[in-house]
XYZ file of C-alpha atoms in Angstrom:
491
model
C -46.705 172.217 85.144
C -44.937 174.519 83.043
C -42.283 177.301 84.139
C -44.356 179.741 83.197
C -47.318 178.311 84.965
C -45.108 177.769 87.918
C -43.767 181.482 87.824
C -47.617 182.709 87.593
C -48.974 180.335 90.120
C -46.614 181.409 92.834
C -46.464 184.999 92.088
C -49.697 186.116 91.530
C -52.018 183.674 93.320
C -50.247 181.802 95.755
C -47.391 184.542 97.088
C -47.868 187.591 95.475
C -46.400 189.598 98.176
C -43.510 187.490 98.776
C -42.714 187.612 94.970
C -43.223 191.270 94.849
C -40.861 191.660 98.151
C -37.793 189.497 96.775
C -38.576 190.402 92.955
C -38.636 186.490 92.162
C -40.614 186.755 88.930
C -38.587 190.090 87.940
C -35.477 188.192 88.062
C -36.515 185.241 86.122
C -36.797 182.853 88.712
C -39.551 180.959 91.020
C -40.542 180.176 94.368
C -38.995 176.631 94.132
C -35.563 177.564 92.533
C -35.142 179.767 95.581
C -35.749 177.140 97.933
C -33.617 174.836 96.157
C -30.718 177.207 95.776
C -31.031 178.074 99.423
C -30.793 174.335 100.524
C -27.708 173.810 98.319
C -25.919 176.822 99.360
C -26.544 175.577 103.155
C -25.113 172.118 102.109
C -22.101 173.352 100.705
C -21.164 175.842 103.041
C -22.360 174.106 106.419
C -19.024 172.912 106.958
C -17.900 176.250 108.267
C -19.824 175.220 111.860
C -17.400 172.706 111.988
C -14.245 174.429 110.458
C -14.239 177.595 112.368
C -14.001 175.797 115.464
C -11.292 173.883 114.576
C -9.634 177.283 112.957
C -10.027 179.653 116.093
C -11.255 177.258 118.517
C -9.194 175.263 121.014
C -8.744 172.365 123.898
C -7.269 173.436 127.410
C -4.190 172.375 127.809
C -3.571 172.143 123.990
C -1.199 175.081 122.797
C -3.341 175.568 119.228
C -4.952 178.690 119.063
C -4.239 180.177 122.669
C -4.620 183.773 123.179
C -1.526 185.664 125.018
C -2.437 184.357 128.318
C -2.817 180.689 127.166
C -6.687 180.807 126.800
C -8.804 179.292 124.199
C -11.988 179.507 122.696
C -13.770 176.754 124.044
C -14.845 174.366 120.598
C -18.631 173.606 121.292
C -19.492 177.156 122.019
C -17.356 178.649 118.784
C -19.794 175.974 116.755
C -22.803 177.398 118.194
C -22.128 181.031 117.778
C -20.797 180.054 114.435
C -24.156 178.907 113.491
C -26.220 181.842 115.574
C -24.033 184.761 113.376
C -24.261 183.021 109.826
C -28.077 182.374 110.265
C -29.069 185.765 111.555
C -26.380 187.838 108.923
C -27.453 185.529 105.915
C -31.160 186.278 106.711
C -30.482 189.777 107.217
C -28.323 190.204 104.385
C -31.058 188.145 101.911
C -33.855 190.698 103.460
C -31.826 193.887 103.018
C -29.892 193.544 100.311
C -32.041 191.079 98.374
C -28.891 188.893 96.849
C -28.549 185.428 97.098
C -25.140 185.369 98.797
C -24.998 183.853 101.899
C -22.991 185.072 104.968
C -20.576 183.211 107.306
C -17.260 183.289 109.524
C -15.018 184.045 106.497
C -11.958 181.864 105.775
C -8.864 184.076 106.021
C -9.988 186.426 108.478
C -10.367 183.610 111.357
C -6.802 182.085 110.434
C -5.467 185.907 110.633
C -7.214 185.899 114.252
C -5.563 182.759 115.237
C -2.060 183.214 113.738
C -1.535 186.704 113.973
C -3.770 188.473 116.215
C -4.449 186.348 119.316
C -0.985 185.476 120.307
C -0.622 188.924 121.006
C -3.901 189.916 122.625
C -6.796 188.013 124.567
C -9.268 186.420 122.821
C -11.981 189.088 123.842
C -9.579 191.670 123.086
C -9.324 190.334 119.472
C -13.183 190.165 118.838
C -13.008 193.524 120.030
C -10.920 194.556 117.285
C -13.039 192.760 114.892
C -16.126 194.382 116.050
C -14.129 197.996 115.568
C -13.033 196.750 111.814
C -16.703 196.233 111.288
C -17.895 199.743 112.420
C -14.990 201.184 110.359
C -16.263 198.884 107.221
C -19.879 199.919 107.756
C -18.992 203.807 108.070
C -16.755 203.382 104.996
C -19.816 201.690 103.250
C -22.438 204.506 104.604
C -20.198 207.226 103.283
C -19.735 206.218 99.858
C -16.364 205.355 100.194
C -16.257 201.603 100.114
C -18.144 201.566 96.846
C -15.997 204.036 95.590
C -12.862 202.100 96.093
C -14.909 198.969 95.217
C -15.005 200.347 91.364
C -11.759 202.019 91.345
C -9.658 198.669 91.692
C -8.936 197.478 88.241
C -10.580 194.169 87.557
C -7.127 192.157 87.365
C -6.485 192.976 90.780
C -9.637 191.875 91.995
C -9.189 188.519 90.666
C -5.761 188.364 91.858
C -7.047 188.867 95.411
C -9.688 186.204 95.023
C -7.164 183.978 93.605
C -4.691 184.899 96.161
C -7.335 184.123 99.243
C -7.816 180.553 97.689
C -3.786 179.811 97.598
C -4.000 181.212 101.302
C -6.755 178.781 102.112
C -5.179 175.917 100.597
C -1.642 176.429 102.206
C -3.921 176.250 105.782
C -5.337 173.047 104.801
C -2.085 171.652 103.541
C -0.153 172.558 106.942
C -2.895 171.892 108.935
C -3.345 168.589 107.869
C 0.290 167.902 108.290
C 0.451 167.501 104.443
C 3.198 170.149 104.541
C 5.346 170.688 107.307
C 7.808 173.350 108.678
C 11.601 172.232 108.819
C 13.269 173.366 111.884
C 16.087 176.004 111.193
C 18.369 173.948 113.159
C 17.987 171.439 110.035
C 20.560 173.314 108.716
C 18.693 173.134 104.972
C 17.405 176.062 102.525
C 14.074 174.314 102.421
C 11.862 175.847 104.806
C 8.904 173.058 104.395
C 8.609 169.650 103.260
C 5.960 166.992 102.462
C 4.683 165.239 105.328
C 7.570 163.227 107.277
C 10.664 163.015 105.529
C 9.056 163.776 102.025
C 6.559 160.675 102.788
C 2.879 160.581 103.554
C 3.915 158.788 106.671
C 0.730 158.642 109.059
C -3.064 157.749 108.936
C -4.330 161.219 109.739
C -2.361 162.563 106.769
C -3.496 159.627 104.533
C -7.290 160.371 105.649
C -6.472 163.937 104.251
C -4.890 162.697 100.814
C -8.220 160.547 100.428
C -10.467 163.317 101.585
C -8.971 165.973 98.858
C -9.461 163.443 95.996
C -12.812 162.394 97.400
C -14.185 166.191 97.397
C -12.404 166.662 94.184
C -14.722 163.732 92.444
C -17.532 165.063 94.080
C -17.353 168.666 92.653
C -16.211 167.464 89.096
C -19.052 165.041 89.360
C -21.284 167.993 90.115
C -22.855 166.513 93.177
C -24.702 169.190 95.415
C -23.323 169.652 98.970
C -20.246 167.703 97.567
C -18.124 169.336 100.104
C -20.217 168.689 103.128
C -20.858 164.781 101.886
C -17.185 164.684 101.701
C -16.509 165.790 104.928
C -18.897 163.408 106.423
C -17.606 160.260 104.368
C -13.826 161.345 105.390
C -14.831 161.368 108.698
C -16.633 158.153 108.735
C -13.342 156.566 107.208
C -11.345 158.320 110.051
C -13.416 156.640 112.925
C -12.941 153.440 111.433
C -9.046 153.789 110.965
C -9.324 155.197 114.822
C -10.979 152.297 115.661
C -8.360 149.619 114.782
C -4.914 152.204 115.517
C -6.095 153.714 118.679
C -4.098 157.302 117.702
C -4.125 160.044 120.273
C -3.954 163.645 119.597
C -0.668 164.788 117.909
C 0.456 166.821 121.125
C 1.183 163.315 122.659
C 1.584 161.274 119.560
C 3.637 162.547 116.819
C 2.059 160.435 114.333
C -1.803 161.611 115.819
C -4.652 163.627 114.872
C -4.100 167.312 114.573
C -6.682 168.295 117.212
C -10.043 166.341 117.319
C -9.702 162.595 117.701
C -12.528 160.838 115.746
C -14.216 159.135 118.657
C -18.319 159.312 118.593
C -19.281 161.626 121.409
C -21.877 160.902 123.778
C -24.625 163.044 122.430
C -25.416 165.011 119.232
C -28.037 167.493 119.881
C -28.993 169.944 122.671
C -29.348 173.642 123.639
C -26.449 175.309 121.955
C -23.936 176.944 124.666
C -23.980 180.528 123.481
C -22.120 181.932 126.322
C -19.214 183.552 123.828
C -21.980 185.821 122.537
C -21.197 189.278 124.213
C -17.533 188.166 125.414
C -15.794 191.403 123.781
C -13.423 194.090 124.789
C -13.439 196.954 122.905
C -10.749 198.854 123.438
C -8.159 196.292 125.898
C -5.734 195.332 123.097
C -5.245 199.113 122.613
C -3.995 199.256 126.278
C -2.323 195.708 126.206
C 0.010 196.103 122.890
C -0.526 200.187 122.372
C -2.431 202.003 120.219
C -0.123 202.052 117.096
C 0.195 198.233 117.499
C -3.747 197.875 117.913
C -4.519 200.096 115.159
C -2.090 198.508 112.698
C -4.178 195.101 113.378
C -7.371 196.804 112.953
C -6.235 198.149 109.614
C -5.195 194.536 108.691
C -8.504 193.284 109.705
C -9.952 196.146 107.532
C -8.176 195.421 104.579
C -8.730 191.753 104.528
C -12.429 191.780 105.068
C -12.551 195.210 102.474
C -11.168 193.242 99.673
C -12.202 189.811 100.427
C -16.084 190.803 100.255
C -15.409 193.274 97.224
C -13.840 190.070 94.979
C -16.416 187.494 96.049
C -19.107 190.178 95.873
C -18.087 190.867 92.203
C -17.874 187.430 90.944
C -20.948 185.927 92.471
C -22.656 188.958 91.031
C -21.895 188.400 87.650
C -22.568 184.416 87.991
C -25.964 185.244 89.378
C -26.224 187.812 86.031
C -27.410 190.847 88.414
C -24.446 192.675 87.533
C -24.773 195.522 84.418
C -22.649 195.784 81.566
C -19.854 197.364 83.927
C -19.901 194.752 86.135
C -21.848 196.707 89.076
C -24.444 195.508 91.172
C -27.728 197.102 91.908
C -28.059 198.396 95.473
C -24.494 197.675 95.991
C -24.243 200.449 98.743
C -26.873 198.662 101.155
C -25.455 195.180 100.645
C -22.088 196.791 101.306
C -23.313 198.168 104.633
C -25.006 195.095 105.600
C -21.914 192.948 104.841
C -19.488 195.009 106.951
C -22.154 194.622 109.851
C -21.244 190.980 109.444
C -18.011 192.160 111.262
C -19.719 193.383 113.856
C -22.109 190.425 114.578
C -19.257 187.972 114.188
C -16.901 189.822 116.733
C -19.708 190.386 119.249
C -20.327 186.697 119.013
C -16.952 185.513 119.031
C -17.547 183.632 115.826
C -14.870 185.991 113.898
C -15.835 188.497 111.224
C -18.507 187.347 109.033
C -18.731 187.976 105.363
C -20.398 186.771 101.623
C -19.347 183.034 100.772
C -17.969 182.104 97.348
C -20.070 178.536 98.070
C -23.263 180.805 97.536
C -22.219 180.075 93.585
C -23.643 176.325 94.230
C -26.899 178.073 94.971
C -26.902 180.732 92.201
C -26.063 177.555 89.822
C -29.271 175.648 91.278
C -31.347 178.825 90.094
C -31.365 180.998 93.259
C -31.387 184.893 92.202
C -32.820 186.611 94.966
C -32.330 187.137 98.872
C -35.085 184.449 99.577
C -32.362 181.735 99.140
C -30.251 183.299 101.621
C -33.357 183.476 104.145
C -33.609 179.680 103.684
C -29.924 179.272 104.082
C -29.951 181.220 107.295
C -33.170 179.158 108.987
C -30.948 176.063 108.422
C -27.876 177.674 109.724
C -30.015 178.360 113.250
C -31.016 174.999 113.116
C -27.677 173.801 113.134
C -26.910 175.588 116.440
C -28.749 172.591 118.021
C -26.391 169.764 116.400
C -23.034 171.691 116.937
C -21.754 168.631 119.229
C -21.032 167.021 115.834
C -17.933 169.162 115.739
C -16.099 166.737 118.079
C -16.624 163.784 115.876
C -14.317 165.377 112.793
C -10.722 165.451 113.036
C -9.233 168.213 111.411
C -8.001 166.141 108.483
C -11.073 165.351 107.510
C -12.376 168.957 107.160
C -8.982 170.478 105.950
C -9.762 168.826 102.779
C -12.675 171.238 101.842
C -10.033 174.236 102.386
C -8.349 172.949 99.464
C -11.068 172.336 97.044
C -12.389 175.749 97.869
C -8.987 177.251 97.138
C -8.629 175.654 93.801
C -12.199 176.917 92.955
C -11.326 180.332 93.965
C -7.745 180.342 92.011
C -9.934 179.991 88.661
C -10.336 183.625 89.064
C -7.051 184.161 87.469
C -7.896 183.265 84.061
C -9.565 186.720 83.431
C -6.028 188.339 83.861
C -3.983 188.795 80.580
C -0.779 187.601 82.129
C 1.102 188.468 78.609
C 1.478 192.046 79.966
C 4.167 191.878 82.371
C 2.518 195.119 84.217
C -0.528 193.084 85.019
C 1.359 189.616 85.616
C 3.645 190.608 88.304
C 1.097 192.564 90.313
C -1.122 189.801 90.210
C 1.535 187.232 90.711
C 2.916 188.699 94.018
C -0.460 189.321 95.039
C -1.365 185.571 95.021
C 2.101 184.486 96.122
C 2.740 186.498 98.961
C -0.636 185.744 100.903
C 0.217 182.074 101.825
C 3.979 182.522 102.046
C 3.548 184.940 104.702
C 0.306 183.576 105.951
C -1.196 186.952 105.741
C -4.147 188.173 103.326
C -3.323 191.491 104.121
C 0.196 191.309 102.884
C -0.392 189.795 99.525
C -3.073 192.763 98.466
C -1.155 195.480 99.585
C 2.464 193.911 97.702
C 0.117 193.815 94.860
C -1.168 197.285 95.043
C 1.775 198.869 95.421
C 3.444 196.920 92.672
C 0.394 197.791 90.277
C 0.983 201.514 90.998
C 4.687 201.176 90.072
C 4.997 199.553 87.414
C 1.563 201.575 85.832
C 3.788 204.408 86.685
C 6.727 203.161 84.928
C 4.798 202.773 81.931
C 3.949 206.215 81.588
C 0.230 205.634 82.743
C 0.045 207.673 85.625
C -3.170 209.140 84.828
C -4.992 205.548 84.453
C -4.286 205.278 88.078
C -7.212 206.030 90.077
C -6.634 208.131 93.053
C -8.251 205.916 95.235
C -5.833 203.350 94.398
C -2.605 205.950 95.316
C -4.381 206.367 98.448
C -4.608 202.764 99.395
C -1.016 201.898 97.837
C 0.115 204.590 100.539
C -1.484 203.105 103.211
C -0.205 199.652 102.654
C 3.334 201.197 102.331
C 2.829 202.625 105.891
C 1.595 199.664 106.996
C 4.821 197.376 105.832
C 6.832 200.394 107.535
C 4.946 199.942 111.184
C 8.105 198.675 112.757
C 10.278 201.374 111.727
C 7.440 204.021 112.542
C 6.949 202.479 116.028
C 10.671 202.299 116.901
C 10.452 206.417 115.507
C 7.488 207.304 117.691
C 9.301 205.263 120.592
């Protein structure tokens, strides 16, 4: 059957209503392409069901990812709600926005929660801040403000933000796998970090991580569909073999052991998902615990991170899917931004962290996906995945962290669109990229980049070329960076 026959048969005779609703033929796609695209997108981002529990979840008695009271989010429950929210939001986004941009717990935001926010409040209060963040994002989208800022930010800064997030994600993977370690200040050295132990890959888990990075790199180079997921599965299998012969423990009791999960086979691989975390949210507790100003600053950081992460990702995916016009604007972007913002509300309410569009959706787009039908397919598969979340316990962090490094490498490619021979572009973009991983904060990198852009553009006599909204955002970031003196002044 020819492509034209496939299109005609699908849209006019078999599923005319489906074709009209998703505009399948209008976007030069077919039913089979959308299904294939949805499948491929799921397999390239399904690792989030394993990775999100590792980033924000924890094991009782283990100091990793504890909140201010020493409590943790149970790993199995985080895995279940991660799949639940990703499934629901991907389906809704596909039906409302009609883009093939799947949604799941955002990498970077979840790390911000675990590293910067949860240690100050309880996990329920942290998720409450995420819900408030989502409400603000939706309000900004409904009023048109988010769309206006989306169009006001220079393309160079958009590219730098995406590249910076890639560096941040990769750095998290390197640190969590033990490939990069912090050197205690007592060492008396000016070098803050080192490679492994004494500049050597000295443990089996770190060696497994190195193997995983190279394997996933090869799979991506060979354009293997679902390469990241396949890489995690194979690396986990190797880790299980190594564990059989070495009998290593967790790093909390064994300095050369596994960072979190010991790769032993679970007693079961399926069953009803534990969704007890859904609704475990305290909207205003953080404001009481750490004060209105401090809590507001945390919400501000979440809003900025969500706002610009989604902006960069949707811009890139829209171009890849050939949905953007000559100015890089997407059709129905207003509705898309509202639904994407709702992902933060759903993610917080489900204790899965803020949900946003995933750059891995590019894999489904490469397979031919052009409509929201692909998202519906991806979302249904995430809902099915809820019933297999106990598999998370097999995967050590060292087998999942390579995916972060590979995704980081994919995202850094965005910088190719920036003319780095112009220093007024190079410095803001460079600072945006390096400050994110060096300070372990997406918001810091974005803020430094925006402020530097405004200052240098003004120095070149281009004040009038700076969009008023860019001045506003830069001013807000300046206030954000001055929060400690402001808090001290207010008392």
